[in-house]
Coordinates of N, CA and C and ligand atoms in Angstrom, one line a residue:
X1 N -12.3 4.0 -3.3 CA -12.4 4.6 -4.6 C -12.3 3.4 -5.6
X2 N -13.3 3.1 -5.9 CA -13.4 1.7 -6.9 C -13.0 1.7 -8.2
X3 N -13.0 2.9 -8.5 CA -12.3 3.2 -9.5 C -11.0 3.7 -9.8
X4 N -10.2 3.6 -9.1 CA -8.7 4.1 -8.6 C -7.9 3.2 -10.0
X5 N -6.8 4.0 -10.1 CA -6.3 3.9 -10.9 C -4.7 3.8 -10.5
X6 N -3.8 3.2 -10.8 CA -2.4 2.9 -10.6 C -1.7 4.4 -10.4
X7 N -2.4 5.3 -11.0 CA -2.1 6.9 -11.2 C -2.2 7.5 -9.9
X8 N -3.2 7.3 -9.1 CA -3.9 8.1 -7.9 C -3.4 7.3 -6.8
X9 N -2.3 6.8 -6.9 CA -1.4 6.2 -6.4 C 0.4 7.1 -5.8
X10 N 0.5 7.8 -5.0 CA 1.5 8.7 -4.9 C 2.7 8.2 -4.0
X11 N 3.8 8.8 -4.0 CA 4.8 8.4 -3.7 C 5.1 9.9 -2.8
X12 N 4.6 9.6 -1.4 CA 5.2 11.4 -0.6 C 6.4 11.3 0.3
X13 N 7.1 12.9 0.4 CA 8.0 12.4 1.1 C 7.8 13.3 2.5
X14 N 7.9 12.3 3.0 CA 7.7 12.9 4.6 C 8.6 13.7 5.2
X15 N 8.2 14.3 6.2 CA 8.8 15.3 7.2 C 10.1 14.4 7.7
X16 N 11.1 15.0 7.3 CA 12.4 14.5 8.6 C 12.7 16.2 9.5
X17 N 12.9 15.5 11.1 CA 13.0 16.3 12.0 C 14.8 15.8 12.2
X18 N 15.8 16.0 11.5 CA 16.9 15.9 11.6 C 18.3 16.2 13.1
X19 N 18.2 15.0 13.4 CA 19.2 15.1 14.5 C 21.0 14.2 14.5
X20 N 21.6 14.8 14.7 CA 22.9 14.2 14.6 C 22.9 12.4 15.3
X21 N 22.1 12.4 16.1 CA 22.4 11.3 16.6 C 20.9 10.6 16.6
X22 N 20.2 11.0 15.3 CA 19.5 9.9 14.8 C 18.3 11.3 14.6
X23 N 17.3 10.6 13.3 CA 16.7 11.5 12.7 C 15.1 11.2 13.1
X24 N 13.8 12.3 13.1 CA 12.8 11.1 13.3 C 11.9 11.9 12.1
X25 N 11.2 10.7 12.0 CA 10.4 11.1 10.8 C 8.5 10.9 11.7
X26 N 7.5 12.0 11.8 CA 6.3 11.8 12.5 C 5.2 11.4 10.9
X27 N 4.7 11.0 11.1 CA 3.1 10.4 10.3 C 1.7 10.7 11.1
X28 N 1.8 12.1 10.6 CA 0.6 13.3 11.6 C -0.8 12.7 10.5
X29 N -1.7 12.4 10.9 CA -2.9 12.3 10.5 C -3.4 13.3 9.6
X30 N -3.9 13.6 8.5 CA -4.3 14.7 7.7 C -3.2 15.8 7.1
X31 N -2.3 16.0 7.7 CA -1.2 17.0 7.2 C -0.1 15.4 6.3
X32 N 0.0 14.5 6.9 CA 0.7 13.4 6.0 C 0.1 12.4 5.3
X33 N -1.4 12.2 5.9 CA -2.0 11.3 5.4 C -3.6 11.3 5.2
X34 N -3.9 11.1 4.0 CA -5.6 11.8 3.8 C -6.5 10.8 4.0
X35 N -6.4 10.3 5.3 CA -7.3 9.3 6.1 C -6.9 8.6 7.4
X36 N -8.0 8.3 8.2 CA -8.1 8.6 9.3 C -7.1 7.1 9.6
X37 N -5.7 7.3 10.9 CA -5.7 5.9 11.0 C -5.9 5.0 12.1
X38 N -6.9 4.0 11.3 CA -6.7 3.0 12.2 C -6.6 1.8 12.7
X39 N -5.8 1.4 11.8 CA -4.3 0.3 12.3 C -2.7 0.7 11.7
X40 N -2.1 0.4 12.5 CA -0.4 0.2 12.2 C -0.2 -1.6 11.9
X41 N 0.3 -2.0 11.2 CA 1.1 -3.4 11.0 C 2.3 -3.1 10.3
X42 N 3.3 -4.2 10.7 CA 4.9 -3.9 9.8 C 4.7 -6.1 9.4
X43 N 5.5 -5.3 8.5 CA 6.0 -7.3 7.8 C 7.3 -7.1 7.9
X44 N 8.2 -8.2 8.6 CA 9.7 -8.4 9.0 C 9.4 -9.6 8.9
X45 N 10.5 -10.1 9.2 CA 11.8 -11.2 9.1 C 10.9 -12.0 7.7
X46 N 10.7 -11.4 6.6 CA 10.4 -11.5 5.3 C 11.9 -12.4 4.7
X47 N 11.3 -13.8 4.3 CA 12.6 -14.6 3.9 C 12.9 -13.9 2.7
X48 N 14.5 -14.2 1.9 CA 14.5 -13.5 0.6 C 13.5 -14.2 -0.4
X49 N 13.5 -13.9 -1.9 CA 13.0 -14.9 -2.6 C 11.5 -14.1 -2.6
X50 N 10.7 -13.9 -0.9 CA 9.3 -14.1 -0.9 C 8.5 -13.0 -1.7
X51 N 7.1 -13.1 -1.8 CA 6.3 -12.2 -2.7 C 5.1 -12.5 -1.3
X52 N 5.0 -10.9 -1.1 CA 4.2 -11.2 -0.1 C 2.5 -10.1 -0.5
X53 N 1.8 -9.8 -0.5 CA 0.4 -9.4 -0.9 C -0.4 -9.9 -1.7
X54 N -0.5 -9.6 -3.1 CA -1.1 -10.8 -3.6 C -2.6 -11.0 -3.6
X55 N -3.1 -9.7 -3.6 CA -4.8 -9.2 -3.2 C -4.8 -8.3 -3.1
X56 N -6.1 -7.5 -3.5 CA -6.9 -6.2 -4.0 C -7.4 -5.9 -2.3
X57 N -7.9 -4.9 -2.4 CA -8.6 -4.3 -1.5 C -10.2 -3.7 -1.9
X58 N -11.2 -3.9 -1.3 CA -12.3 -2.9 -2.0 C -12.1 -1.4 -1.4
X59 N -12.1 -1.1 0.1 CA -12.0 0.1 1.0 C -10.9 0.4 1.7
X60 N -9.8 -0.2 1.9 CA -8.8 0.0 2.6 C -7.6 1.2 1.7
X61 N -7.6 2.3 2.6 CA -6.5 3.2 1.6 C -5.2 2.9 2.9
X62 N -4.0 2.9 2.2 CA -3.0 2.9 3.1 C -2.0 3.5 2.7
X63 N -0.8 3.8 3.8 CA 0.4 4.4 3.7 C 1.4 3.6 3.7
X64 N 2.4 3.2 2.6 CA 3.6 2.2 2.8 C 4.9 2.6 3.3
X65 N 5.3 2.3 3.9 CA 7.2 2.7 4.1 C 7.9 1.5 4.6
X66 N 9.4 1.7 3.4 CA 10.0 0.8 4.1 C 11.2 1.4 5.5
X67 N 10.6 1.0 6.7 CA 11.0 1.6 7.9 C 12.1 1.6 7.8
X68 N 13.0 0.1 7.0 CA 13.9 -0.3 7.8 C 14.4 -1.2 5.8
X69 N 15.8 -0.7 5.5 CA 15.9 -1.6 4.1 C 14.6 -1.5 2.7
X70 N 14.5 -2.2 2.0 CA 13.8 -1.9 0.7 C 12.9 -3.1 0.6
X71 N 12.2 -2.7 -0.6 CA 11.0 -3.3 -1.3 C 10.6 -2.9 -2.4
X72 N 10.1 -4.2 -3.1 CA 9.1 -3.5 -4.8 C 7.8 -3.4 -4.0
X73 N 7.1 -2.6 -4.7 CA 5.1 -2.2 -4.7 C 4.9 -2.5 -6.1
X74 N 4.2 -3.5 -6.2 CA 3.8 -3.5 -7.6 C 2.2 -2.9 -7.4
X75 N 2.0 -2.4 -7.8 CA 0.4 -2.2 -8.1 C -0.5 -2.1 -9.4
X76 N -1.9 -2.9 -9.3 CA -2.5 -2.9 -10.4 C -4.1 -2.4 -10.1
X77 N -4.2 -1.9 -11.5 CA -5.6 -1.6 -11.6 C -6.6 -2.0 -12.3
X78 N -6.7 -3.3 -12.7 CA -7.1 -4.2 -13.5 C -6.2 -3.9 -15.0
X79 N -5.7 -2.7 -15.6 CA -5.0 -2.5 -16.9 C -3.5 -2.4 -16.7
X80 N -3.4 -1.5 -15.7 CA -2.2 -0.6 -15.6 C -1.3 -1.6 -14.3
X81 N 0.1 -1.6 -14.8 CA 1.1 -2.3 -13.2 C 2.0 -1.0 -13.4
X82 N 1.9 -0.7 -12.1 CA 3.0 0.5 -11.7 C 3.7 -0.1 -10.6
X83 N 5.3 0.3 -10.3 CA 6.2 -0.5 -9.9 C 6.8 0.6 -8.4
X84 N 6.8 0.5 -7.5 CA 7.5 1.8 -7.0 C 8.6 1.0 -5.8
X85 N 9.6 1.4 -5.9 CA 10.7 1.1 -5.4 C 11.0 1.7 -4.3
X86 N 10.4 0.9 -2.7 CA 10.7 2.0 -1.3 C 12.2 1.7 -0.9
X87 N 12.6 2.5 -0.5 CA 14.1 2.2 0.0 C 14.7 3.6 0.7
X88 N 13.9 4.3 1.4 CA 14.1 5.6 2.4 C 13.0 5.5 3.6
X89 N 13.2 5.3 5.0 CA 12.5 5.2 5.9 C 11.4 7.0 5.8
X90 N 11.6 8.0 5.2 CA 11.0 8.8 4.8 C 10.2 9.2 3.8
X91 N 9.9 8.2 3.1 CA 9.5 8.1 1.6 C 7.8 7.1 1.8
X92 N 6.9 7.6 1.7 CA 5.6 6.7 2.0 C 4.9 6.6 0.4
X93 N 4.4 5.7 0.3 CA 3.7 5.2 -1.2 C 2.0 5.3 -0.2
X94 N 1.2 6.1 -0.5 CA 0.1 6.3 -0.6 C -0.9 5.7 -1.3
X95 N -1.6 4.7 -0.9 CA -2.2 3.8 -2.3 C -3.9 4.3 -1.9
X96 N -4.6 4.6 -2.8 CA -5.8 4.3 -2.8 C -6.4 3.2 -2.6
X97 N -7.8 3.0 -1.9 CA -8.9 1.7 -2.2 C -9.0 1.4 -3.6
X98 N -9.1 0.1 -3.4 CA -9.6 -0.3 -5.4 C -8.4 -0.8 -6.2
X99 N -7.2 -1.1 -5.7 CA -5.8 -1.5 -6.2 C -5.6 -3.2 -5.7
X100 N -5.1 -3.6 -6.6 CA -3.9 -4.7 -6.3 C -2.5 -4.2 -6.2
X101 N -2.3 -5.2 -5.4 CA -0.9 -5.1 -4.9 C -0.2 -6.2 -4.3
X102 N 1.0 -6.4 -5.0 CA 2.0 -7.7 -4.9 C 3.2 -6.7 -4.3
X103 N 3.9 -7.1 -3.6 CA 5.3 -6.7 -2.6 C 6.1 -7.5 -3.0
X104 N 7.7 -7.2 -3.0 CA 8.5 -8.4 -3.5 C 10.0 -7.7 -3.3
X105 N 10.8 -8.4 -3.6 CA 12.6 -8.0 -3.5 C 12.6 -7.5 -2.2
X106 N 12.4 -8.3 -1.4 CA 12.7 -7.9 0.4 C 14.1 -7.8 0.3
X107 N 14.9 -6.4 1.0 CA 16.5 -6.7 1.4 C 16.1 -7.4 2.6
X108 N 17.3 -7.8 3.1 CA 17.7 -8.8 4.3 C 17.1 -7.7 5.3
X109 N 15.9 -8.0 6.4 CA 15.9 -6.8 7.4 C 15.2 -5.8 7.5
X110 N 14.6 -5.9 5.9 CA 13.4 -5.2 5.7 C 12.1 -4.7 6.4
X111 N 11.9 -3.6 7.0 CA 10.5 -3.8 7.4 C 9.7 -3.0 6.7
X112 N 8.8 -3.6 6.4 CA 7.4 -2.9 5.5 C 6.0 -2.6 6.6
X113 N 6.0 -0.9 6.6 CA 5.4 -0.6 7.4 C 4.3 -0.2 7.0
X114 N 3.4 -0.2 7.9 CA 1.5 0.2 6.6 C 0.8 0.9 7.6
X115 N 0.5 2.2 7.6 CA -0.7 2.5 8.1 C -1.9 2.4 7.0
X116 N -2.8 2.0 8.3 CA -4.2 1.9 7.3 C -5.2 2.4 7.8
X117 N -6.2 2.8 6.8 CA -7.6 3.2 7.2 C -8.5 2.5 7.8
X118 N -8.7 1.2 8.0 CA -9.5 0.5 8.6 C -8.9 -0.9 9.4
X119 N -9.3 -1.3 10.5 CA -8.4 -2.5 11.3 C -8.7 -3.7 9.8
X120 N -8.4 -4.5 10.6 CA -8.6 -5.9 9.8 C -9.9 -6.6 9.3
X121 N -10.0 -6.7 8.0 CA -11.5 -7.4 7.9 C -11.0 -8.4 6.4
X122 N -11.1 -9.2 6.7 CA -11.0 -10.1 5.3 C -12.4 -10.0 4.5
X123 N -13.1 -9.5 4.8 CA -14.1 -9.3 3.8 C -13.7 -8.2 2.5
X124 N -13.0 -7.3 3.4 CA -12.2 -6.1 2.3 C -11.4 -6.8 1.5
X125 N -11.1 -8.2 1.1 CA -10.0 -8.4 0.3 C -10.3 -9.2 -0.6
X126 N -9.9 -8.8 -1.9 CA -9.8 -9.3 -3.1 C -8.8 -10.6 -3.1
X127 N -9.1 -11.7 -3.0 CA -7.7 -12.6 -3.1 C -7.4 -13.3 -4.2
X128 N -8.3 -13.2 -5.4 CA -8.6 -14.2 -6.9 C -8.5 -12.8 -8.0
X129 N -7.3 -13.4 -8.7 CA -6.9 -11.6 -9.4 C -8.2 -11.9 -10.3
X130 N -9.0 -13.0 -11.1 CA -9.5 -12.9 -11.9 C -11.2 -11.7 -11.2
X131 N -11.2 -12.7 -10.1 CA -12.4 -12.0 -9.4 C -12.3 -10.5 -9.5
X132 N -10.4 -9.9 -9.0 CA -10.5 -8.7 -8.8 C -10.0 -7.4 -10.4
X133 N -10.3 -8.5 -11.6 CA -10.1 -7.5 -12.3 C -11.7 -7.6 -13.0
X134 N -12.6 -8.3 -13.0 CA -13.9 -8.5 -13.2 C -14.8 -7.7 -12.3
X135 N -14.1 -7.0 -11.2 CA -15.2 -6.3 -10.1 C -14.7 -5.1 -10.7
X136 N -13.5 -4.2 -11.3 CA -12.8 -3.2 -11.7 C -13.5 -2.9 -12.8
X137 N -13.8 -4.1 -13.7 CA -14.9 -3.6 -15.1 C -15.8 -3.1 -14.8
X138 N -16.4 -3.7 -13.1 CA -17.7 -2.9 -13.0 C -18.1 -1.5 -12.6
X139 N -16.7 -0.9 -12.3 CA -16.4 1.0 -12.4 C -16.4 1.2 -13.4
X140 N -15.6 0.9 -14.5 CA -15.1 1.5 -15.9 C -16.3 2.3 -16.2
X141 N -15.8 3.3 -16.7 CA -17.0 4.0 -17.3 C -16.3 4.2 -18.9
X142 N -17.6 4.7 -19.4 CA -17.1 4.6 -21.3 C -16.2 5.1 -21.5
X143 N -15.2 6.0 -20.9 CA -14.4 6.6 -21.7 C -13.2 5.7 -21.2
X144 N -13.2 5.2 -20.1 CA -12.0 4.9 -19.8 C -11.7 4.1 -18.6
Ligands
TYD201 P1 -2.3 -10.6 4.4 O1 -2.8 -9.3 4.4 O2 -2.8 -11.6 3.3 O3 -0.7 -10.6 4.2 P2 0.3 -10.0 3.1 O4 -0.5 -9.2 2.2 O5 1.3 -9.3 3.9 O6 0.9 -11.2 2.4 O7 -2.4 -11.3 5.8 C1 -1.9 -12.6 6.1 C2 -2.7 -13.1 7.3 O8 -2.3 -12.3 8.5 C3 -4.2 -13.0 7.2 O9 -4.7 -14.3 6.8 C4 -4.6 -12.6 8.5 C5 -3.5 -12.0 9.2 N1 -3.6 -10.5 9.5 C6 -4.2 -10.1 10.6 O10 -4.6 -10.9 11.5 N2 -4.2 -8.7 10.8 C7 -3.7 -7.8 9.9 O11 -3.8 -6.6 10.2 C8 -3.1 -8.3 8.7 C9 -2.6 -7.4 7.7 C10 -3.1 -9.7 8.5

């Protein structure tokens, strides 16, 4: 969605299947997430201090959670920075294609987990904010 907006950006909260001696949380395909997945990656042993993303995407939609400890999501839309603060292994940030996104305030232990819509391609990736708010102009429509 190339025209995505910091808005179309959601914050859901997942299914917990509650057990006294530990809880599980499932990430069902289409009832949790509105695209198909296919890759899993996590980022750990994240030093403090670090800012880790730092590039746009053209087609990649994904699901964030922090599995394990917290994290900022900054996201932008060439105009708009919205900020979302994960810190519940049940709590997923849903981001549309067409976003920047910077990660930051790792707690100690953190894991940042991502399902995503497509494996790996660095061609999907915006890495020069200037480039990626100059391709965002080229959605804009007149009103907005
Ligand atoms: P990148 O997505 O830039 O990391 P982050 O946004 O977390 O800072 O990826 C860093 C490097 O890791 C990239 O140059 C290639 C490699 N990589 C893979 O090989 N496969 C993957 O699925 C991901 C996410 C990264």
């Amino acid at each position: 969605m190339k025209k995505s907006t910091v808005f179309d950006a959601t914050l859901l909260q997942l299914p917990i299947v509650h057990n006294e001696n530990g809880n599980i949380t499932a990430v069902n395909q289409l009832s949790e997430v509105p695209f198909d997945i296919n890759r899993v990656y996590y980022l750990y042993d994240v030093p403090g201090g670090t800012s880790r993303g730092g590039h746009g995407h053209i087609d990649l939609q994904q699901l964030i959670v922090a599995a394990s400890g917290s994290f900022d999501i900054t996201l932008f839309d060439g105009k708009v920075r919205r900020t979302f603060h994960l810190n519940r292994p049940y709590m997923g940030l849903y981001m549309p294609s067409g976003l920047w996104r910077d990660i930051d305030n790792f707690s100690s232990g953190a894991i940042c987990l991502v399902l995503a819509s497509h494996i790996y391609d660095e061609k999907d990736y915006l890495r020069d904010l200037n480039t990626f708010i100059d391709w965002k102009k080229k959605y804009d429509t007149p009103n907005g």
